[in-house]
Short mmCIF file of C-alpha atoms and ligand atoms in Angstrom, two decimals:
data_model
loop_
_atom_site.label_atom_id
_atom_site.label_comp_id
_atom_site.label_asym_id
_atom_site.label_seq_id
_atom_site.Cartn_x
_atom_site.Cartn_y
_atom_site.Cartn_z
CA UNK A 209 94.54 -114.43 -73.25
CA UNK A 210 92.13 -111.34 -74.11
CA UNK A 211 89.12 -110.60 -72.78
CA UNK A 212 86.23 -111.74 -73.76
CA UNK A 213 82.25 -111.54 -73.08
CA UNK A 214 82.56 -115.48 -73.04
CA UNK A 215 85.56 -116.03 -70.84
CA UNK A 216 82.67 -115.88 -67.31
CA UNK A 217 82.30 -119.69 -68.54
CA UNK A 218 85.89 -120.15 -66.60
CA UNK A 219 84.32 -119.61 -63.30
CA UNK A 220 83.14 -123.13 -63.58
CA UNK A 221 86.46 -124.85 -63.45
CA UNK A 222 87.29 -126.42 -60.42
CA UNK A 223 90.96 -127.71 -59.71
CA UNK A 224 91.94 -129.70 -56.43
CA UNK A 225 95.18 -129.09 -55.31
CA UNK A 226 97.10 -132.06 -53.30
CA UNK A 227 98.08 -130.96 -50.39
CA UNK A 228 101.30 -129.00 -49.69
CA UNK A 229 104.06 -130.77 -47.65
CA UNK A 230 102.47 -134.75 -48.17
CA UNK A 231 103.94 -137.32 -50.37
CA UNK A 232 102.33 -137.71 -53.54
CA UNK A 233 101.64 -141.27 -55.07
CA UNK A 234 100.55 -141.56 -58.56
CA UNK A 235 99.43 -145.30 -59.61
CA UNK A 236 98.45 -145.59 -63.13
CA UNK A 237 96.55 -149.27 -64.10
CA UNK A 238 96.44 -150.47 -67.51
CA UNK A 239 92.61 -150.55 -68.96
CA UNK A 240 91.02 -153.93 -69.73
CA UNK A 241 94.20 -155.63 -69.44
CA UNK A 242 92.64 -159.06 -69.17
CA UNK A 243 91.64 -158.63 -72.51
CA UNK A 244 94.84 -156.63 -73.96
CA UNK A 245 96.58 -159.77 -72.81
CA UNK A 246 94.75 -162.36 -75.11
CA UNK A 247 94.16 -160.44 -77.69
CA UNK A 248 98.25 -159.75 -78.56
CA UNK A 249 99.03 -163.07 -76.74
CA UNK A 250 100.68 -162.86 -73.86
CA UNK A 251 102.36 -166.12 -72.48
CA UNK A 252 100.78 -167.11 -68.98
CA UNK A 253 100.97 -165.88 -66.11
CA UNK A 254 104.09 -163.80 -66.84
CA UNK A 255 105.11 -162.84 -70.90
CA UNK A 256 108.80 -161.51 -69.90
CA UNK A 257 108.23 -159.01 -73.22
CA UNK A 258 104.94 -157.31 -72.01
CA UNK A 259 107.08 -156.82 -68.66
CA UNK A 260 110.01 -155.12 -69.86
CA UNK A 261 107.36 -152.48 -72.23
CA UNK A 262 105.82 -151.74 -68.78
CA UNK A 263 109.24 -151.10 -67.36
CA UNK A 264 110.75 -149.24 -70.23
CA UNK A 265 107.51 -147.16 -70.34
CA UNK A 266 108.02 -146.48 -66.76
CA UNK A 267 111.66 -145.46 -67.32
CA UNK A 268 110.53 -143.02 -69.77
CA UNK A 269 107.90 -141.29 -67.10
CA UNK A 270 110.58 -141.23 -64.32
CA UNK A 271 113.22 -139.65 -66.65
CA UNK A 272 110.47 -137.11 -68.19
CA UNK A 273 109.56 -136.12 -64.53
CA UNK A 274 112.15 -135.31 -61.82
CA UNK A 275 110.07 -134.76 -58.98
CA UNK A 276 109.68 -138.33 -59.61
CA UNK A 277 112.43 -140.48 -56.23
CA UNK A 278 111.06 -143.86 -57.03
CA UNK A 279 108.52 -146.04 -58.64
CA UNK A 280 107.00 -149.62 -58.23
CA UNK A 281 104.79 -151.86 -61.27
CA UNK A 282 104.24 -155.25 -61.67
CA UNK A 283 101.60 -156.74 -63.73
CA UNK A 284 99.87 -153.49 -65.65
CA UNK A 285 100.37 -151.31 -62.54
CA UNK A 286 102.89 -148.67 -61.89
CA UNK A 287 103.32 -146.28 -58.74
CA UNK A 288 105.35 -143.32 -58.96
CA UNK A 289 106.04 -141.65 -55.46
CA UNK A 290 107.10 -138.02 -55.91
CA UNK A 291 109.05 -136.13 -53.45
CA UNK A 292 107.10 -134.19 -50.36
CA UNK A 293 108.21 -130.09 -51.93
CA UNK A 294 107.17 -131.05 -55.43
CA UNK A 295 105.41 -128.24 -56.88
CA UNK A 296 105.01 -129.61 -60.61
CA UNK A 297 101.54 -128.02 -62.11
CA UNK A 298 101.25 -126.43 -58.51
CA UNK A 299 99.76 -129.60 -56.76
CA UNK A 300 96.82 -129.24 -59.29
CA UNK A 301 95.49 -133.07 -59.47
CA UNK A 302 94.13 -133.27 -62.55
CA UNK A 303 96.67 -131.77 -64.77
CA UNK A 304 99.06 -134.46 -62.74
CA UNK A 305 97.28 -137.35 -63.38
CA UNK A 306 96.32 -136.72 -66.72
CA UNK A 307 100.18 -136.38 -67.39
CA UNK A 308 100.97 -139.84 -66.26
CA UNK A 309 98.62 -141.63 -67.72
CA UNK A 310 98.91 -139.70 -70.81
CA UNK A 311 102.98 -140.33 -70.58
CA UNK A 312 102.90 -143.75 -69.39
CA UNK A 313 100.46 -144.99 -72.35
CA UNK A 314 102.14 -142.52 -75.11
CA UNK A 315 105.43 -144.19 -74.15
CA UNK A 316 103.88 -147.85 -74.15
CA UNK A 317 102.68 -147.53 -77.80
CA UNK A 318 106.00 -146.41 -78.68
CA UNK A 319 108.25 -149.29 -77.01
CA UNK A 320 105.75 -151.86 -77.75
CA UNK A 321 106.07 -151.03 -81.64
CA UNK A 322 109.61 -151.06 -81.60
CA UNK A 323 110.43 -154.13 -79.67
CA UNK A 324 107.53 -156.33 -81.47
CA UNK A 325 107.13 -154.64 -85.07
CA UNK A 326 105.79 -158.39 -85.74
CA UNK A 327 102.61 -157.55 -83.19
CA UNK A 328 101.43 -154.47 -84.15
CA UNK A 329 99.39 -152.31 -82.38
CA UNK A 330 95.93 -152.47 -83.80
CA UNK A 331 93.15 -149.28 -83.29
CA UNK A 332 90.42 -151.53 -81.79
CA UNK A 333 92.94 -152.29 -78.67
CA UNK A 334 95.42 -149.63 -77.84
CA UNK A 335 97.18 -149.91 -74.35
CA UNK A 336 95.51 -146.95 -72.21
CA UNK A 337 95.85 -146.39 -68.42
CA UNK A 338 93.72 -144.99 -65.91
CA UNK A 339 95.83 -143.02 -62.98
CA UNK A 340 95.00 -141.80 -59.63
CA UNK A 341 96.82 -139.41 -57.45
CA UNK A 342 97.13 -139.92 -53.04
CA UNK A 343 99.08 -138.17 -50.67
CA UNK A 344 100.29 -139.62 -47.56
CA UNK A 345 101.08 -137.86 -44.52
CA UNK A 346 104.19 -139.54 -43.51
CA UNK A 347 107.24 -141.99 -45.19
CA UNK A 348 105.81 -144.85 -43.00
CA UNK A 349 102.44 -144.21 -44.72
CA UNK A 350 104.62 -144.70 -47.82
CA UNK A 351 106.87 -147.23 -47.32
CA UNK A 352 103.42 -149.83 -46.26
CA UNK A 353 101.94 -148.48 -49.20
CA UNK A 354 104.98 -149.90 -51.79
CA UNK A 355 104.51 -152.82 -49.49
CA UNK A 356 100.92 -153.15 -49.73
CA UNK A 357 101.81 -153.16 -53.59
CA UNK A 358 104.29 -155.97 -53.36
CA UNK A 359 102.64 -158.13 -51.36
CA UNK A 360 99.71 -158.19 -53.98
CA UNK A 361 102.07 -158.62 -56.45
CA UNK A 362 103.66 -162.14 -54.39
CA UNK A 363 99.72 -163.23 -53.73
CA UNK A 364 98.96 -162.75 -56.93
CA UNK A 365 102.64 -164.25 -59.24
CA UNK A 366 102.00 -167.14 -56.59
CA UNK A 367 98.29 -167.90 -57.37
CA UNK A 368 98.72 -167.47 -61.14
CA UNK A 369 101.86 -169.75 -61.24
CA UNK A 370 100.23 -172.36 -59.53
CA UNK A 371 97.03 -171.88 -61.38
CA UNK A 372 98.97 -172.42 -64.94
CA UNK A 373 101.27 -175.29 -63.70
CA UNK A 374 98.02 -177.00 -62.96
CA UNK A 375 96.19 -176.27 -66.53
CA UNK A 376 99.49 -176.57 -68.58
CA UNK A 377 101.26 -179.36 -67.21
CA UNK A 378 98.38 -180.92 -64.77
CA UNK A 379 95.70 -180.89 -67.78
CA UNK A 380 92.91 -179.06 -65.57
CA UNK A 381 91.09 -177.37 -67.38
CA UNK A 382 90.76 -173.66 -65.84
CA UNK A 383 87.46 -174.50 -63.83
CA UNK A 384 89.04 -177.54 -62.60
CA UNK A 385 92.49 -175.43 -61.23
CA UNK A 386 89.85 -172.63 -59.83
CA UNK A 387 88.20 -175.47 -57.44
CA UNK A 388 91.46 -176.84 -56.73
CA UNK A 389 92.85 -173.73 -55.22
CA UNK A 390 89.84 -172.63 -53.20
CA UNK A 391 90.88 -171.99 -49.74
CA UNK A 392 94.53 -172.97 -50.55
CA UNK A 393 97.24 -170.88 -48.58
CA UNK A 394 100.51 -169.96 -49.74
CA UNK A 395 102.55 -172.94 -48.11
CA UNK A 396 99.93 -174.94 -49.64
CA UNK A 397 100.27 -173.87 -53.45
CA UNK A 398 104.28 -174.18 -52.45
CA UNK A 399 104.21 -177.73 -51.94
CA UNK A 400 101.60 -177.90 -54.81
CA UNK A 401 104.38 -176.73 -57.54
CA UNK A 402 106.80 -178.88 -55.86
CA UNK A 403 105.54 -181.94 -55.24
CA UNK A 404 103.62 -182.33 -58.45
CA UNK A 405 105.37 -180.09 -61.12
CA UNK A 406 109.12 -180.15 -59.27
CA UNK A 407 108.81 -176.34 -59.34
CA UNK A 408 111.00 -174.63 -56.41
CA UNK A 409 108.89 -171.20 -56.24
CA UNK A 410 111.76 -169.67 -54.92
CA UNK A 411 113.98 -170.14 -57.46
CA UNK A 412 111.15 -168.07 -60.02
CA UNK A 413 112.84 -164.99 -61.52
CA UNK A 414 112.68 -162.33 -59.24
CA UNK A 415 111.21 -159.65 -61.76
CA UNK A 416 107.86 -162.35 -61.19
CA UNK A 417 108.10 -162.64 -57.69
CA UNK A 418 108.98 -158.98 -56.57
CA UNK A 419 107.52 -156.82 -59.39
CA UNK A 420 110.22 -154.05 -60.69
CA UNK A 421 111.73 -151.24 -58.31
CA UNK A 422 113.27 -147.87 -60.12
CA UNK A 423 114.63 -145.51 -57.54
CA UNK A 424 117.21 -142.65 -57.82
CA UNK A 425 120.49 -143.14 -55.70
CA UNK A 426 121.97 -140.69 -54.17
CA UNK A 427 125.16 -140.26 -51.92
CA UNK A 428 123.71 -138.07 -49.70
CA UNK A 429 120.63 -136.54 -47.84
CA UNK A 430 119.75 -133.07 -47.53
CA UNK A 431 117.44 -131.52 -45.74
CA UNK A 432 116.42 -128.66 -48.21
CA UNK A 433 114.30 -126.44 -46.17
CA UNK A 434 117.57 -125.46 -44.53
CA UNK A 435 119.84 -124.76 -47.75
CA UNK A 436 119.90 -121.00 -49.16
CA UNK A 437 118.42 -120.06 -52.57
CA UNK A 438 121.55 -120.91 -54.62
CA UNK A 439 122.14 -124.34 -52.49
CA UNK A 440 118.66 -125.27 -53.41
CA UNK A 441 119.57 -124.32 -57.36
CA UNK A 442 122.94 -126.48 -57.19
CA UNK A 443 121.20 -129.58 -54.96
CA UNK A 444 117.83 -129.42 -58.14
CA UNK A 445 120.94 -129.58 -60.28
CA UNK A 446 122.35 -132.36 -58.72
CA UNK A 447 118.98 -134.35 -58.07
CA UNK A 448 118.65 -134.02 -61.83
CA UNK A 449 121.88 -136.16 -62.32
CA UNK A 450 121.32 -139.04 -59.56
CA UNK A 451 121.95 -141.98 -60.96
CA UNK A 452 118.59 -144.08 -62.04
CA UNK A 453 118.73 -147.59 -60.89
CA UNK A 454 116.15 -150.73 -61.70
CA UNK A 455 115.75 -153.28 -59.59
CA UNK A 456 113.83 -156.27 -58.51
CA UNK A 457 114.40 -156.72 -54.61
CA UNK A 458 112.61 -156.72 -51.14
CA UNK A 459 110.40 -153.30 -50.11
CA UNK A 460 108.81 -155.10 -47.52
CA UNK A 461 111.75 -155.35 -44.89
CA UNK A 462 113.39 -151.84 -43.95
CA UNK A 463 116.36 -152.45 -45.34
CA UNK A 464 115.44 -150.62 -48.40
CA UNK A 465 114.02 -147.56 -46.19
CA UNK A 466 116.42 -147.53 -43.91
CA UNK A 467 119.94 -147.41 -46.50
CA UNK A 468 117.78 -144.64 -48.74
CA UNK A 469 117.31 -141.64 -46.28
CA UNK A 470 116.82 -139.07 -49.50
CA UNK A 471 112.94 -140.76 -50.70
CA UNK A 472 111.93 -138.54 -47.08
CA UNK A 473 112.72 -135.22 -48.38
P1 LIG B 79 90.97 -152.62 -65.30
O1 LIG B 79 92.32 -152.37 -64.70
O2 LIG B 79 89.89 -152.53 -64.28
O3 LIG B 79 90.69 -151.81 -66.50
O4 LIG B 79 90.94 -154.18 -65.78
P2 LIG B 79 92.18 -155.14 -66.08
O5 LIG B 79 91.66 -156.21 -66.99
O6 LIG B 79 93.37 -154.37 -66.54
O7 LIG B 79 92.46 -155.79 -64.64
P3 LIG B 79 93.68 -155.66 -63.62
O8 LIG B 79 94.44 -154.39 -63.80
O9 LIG B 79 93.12 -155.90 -62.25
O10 LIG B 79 94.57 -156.90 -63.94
C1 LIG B 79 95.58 -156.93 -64.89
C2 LIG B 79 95.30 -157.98 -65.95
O11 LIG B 79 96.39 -158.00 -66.86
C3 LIG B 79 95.15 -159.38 -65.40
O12 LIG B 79 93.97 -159.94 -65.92
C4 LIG B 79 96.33 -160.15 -65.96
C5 LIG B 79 96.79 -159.31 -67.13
N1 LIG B 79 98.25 -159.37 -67.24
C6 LIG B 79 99.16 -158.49 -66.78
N2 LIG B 79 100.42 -158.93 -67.03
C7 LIG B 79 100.30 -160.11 -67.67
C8 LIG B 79 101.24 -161.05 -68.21
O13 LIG B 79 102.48 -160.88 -68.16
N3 LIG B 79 100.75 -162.17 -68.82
C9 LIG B 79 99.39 -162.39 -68.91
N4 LIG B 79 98.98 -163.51 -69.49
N5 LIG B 79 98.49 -161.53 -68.41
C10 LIG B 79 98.93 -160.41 -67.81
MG1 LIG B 80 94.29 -152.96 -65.33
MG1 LIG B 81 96.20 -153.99 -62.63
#
């Protein structure tokens, strides 16, 4: 870039760089998604369509950005964990999270118009998400944070199933299902759905009840700070080919943790 008289105006810009050495979790929240839901018509509580955009969308981010080990959505929420040496934009947060949420809703538009060219998009309510960046010190810190996510995302599937069963098949109107779930525990809106509506909870999809998991597999773990210059050039080629698997299981036990050593490095 030359020099100008004007360029001084630079020294205003101020960049935070994440820490070095943390893991780096990037959540990005659809906008106004109450509303983006009734205006295109989603069904209630879960429209198995809207899901699978989110998830696609997702896919698309995770493939576009290899730093990227594994990622967690349900609802309009998606967190993408990225691995602790990632130096993508040089830790700078705001180029980072402007590329997710930039990626994530550019990728949205575009699997949402090809998978319902019936609903299309219209200018007055475009999907757009929101995205902040944390780091966390340690994989414990990590691992209760995908569990924080999907025990809201159990709280929340159970609620709203309950909550419709009651308006659609009990006739309540939504007030009426509200009041009737006020101080109402889980084992309570259980035996709700099953003794009224002959709805086993447990046998709900999973994709409902556990939100969506994409991870990278890998045979192996290596510990990278130990591997020489051209070991760490053939390993980034081989992270680059791990296989990309979607699933829809348990983060909340360690089994998950404990049989994928590699999300550490
Ligand atoms: P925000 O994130 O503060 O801009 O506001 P919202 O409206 O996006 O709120 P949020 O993110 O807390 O909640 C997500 C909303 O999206 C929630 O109102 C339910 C709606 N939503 C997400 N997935 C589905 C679905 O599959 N079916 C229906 N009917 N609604 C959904
Ligand atoms: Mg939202
Ligand atoms: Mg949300």
């Amino acid at each position: 870039m030359a020099n100008s008289r004007y360029e001084y105006v630079r020294q205003f810009e101020r960049e935070n760089f994440l820490l070095p050495d943390t893991y780096i979790i990037v959540r990005v929240d659809g906008k106004g998604f109450h509303k983006f839901s009734d205006y295109y018509k989603f069904a209630k509580p879960n429209d198995v369509g809207a899901l699978e955009v989110m998830n696609e969308a997702a896919l698309h981010v995770f493939k576009q950005i290899s730093d990227i080990v594994m990622a967690y959505g349900d609802s309009d929420e998606y967190s993408f964990l990225l691995r602790k040496k990632c130096s993508l934009y040089e830790r700078r947060e705001m180029k980072i999270v402007t590329l997710f949420a930039a990626t994530m809703a550019a990728a949205y538009q575009h699997i949402w118009n090809t998978k319902f060219p019936e609903k299309p998009l219209q200018l007055e309510r475009l999907p757009i998400f929101d995205a902040r960046a944390v780091v966390y010190p340690s994989m414990e810190h990590v691992s209760d944070y995908f569990r924080w996510r999907q025990v809201d995302c159990h709280i929340n599937n159970l609620y709203n199933t309950t909550f419709w069963a009651l308006v659609s098949k009990g006739g309540m109107s939504p007030k009426e299902a509200e009041n009737r779930l006020i101080g109402t525990v889980s084992s309570d809106k259980n035996e709700i759905l099953f003794k009224e509506f002959g709805i086993n909870y447990n046998n709900e999809p999973e994709i409902f009840k556990k939100g969506t998991v994409i991870v990278r597999e890998y045979q192996e773990s290596v510990d990278e700070s130990q591997l020489s210059q051209r070991q760490k050039q053939r390993y980034e080629k081989k992270r680059g080919k791990a296989s990309i698997m979607v699933h829809h299981i348990d983060l909340i036990k360690n089994d998950f943790w404990d049989s994928r050593p590699w999300l550490q490095n």
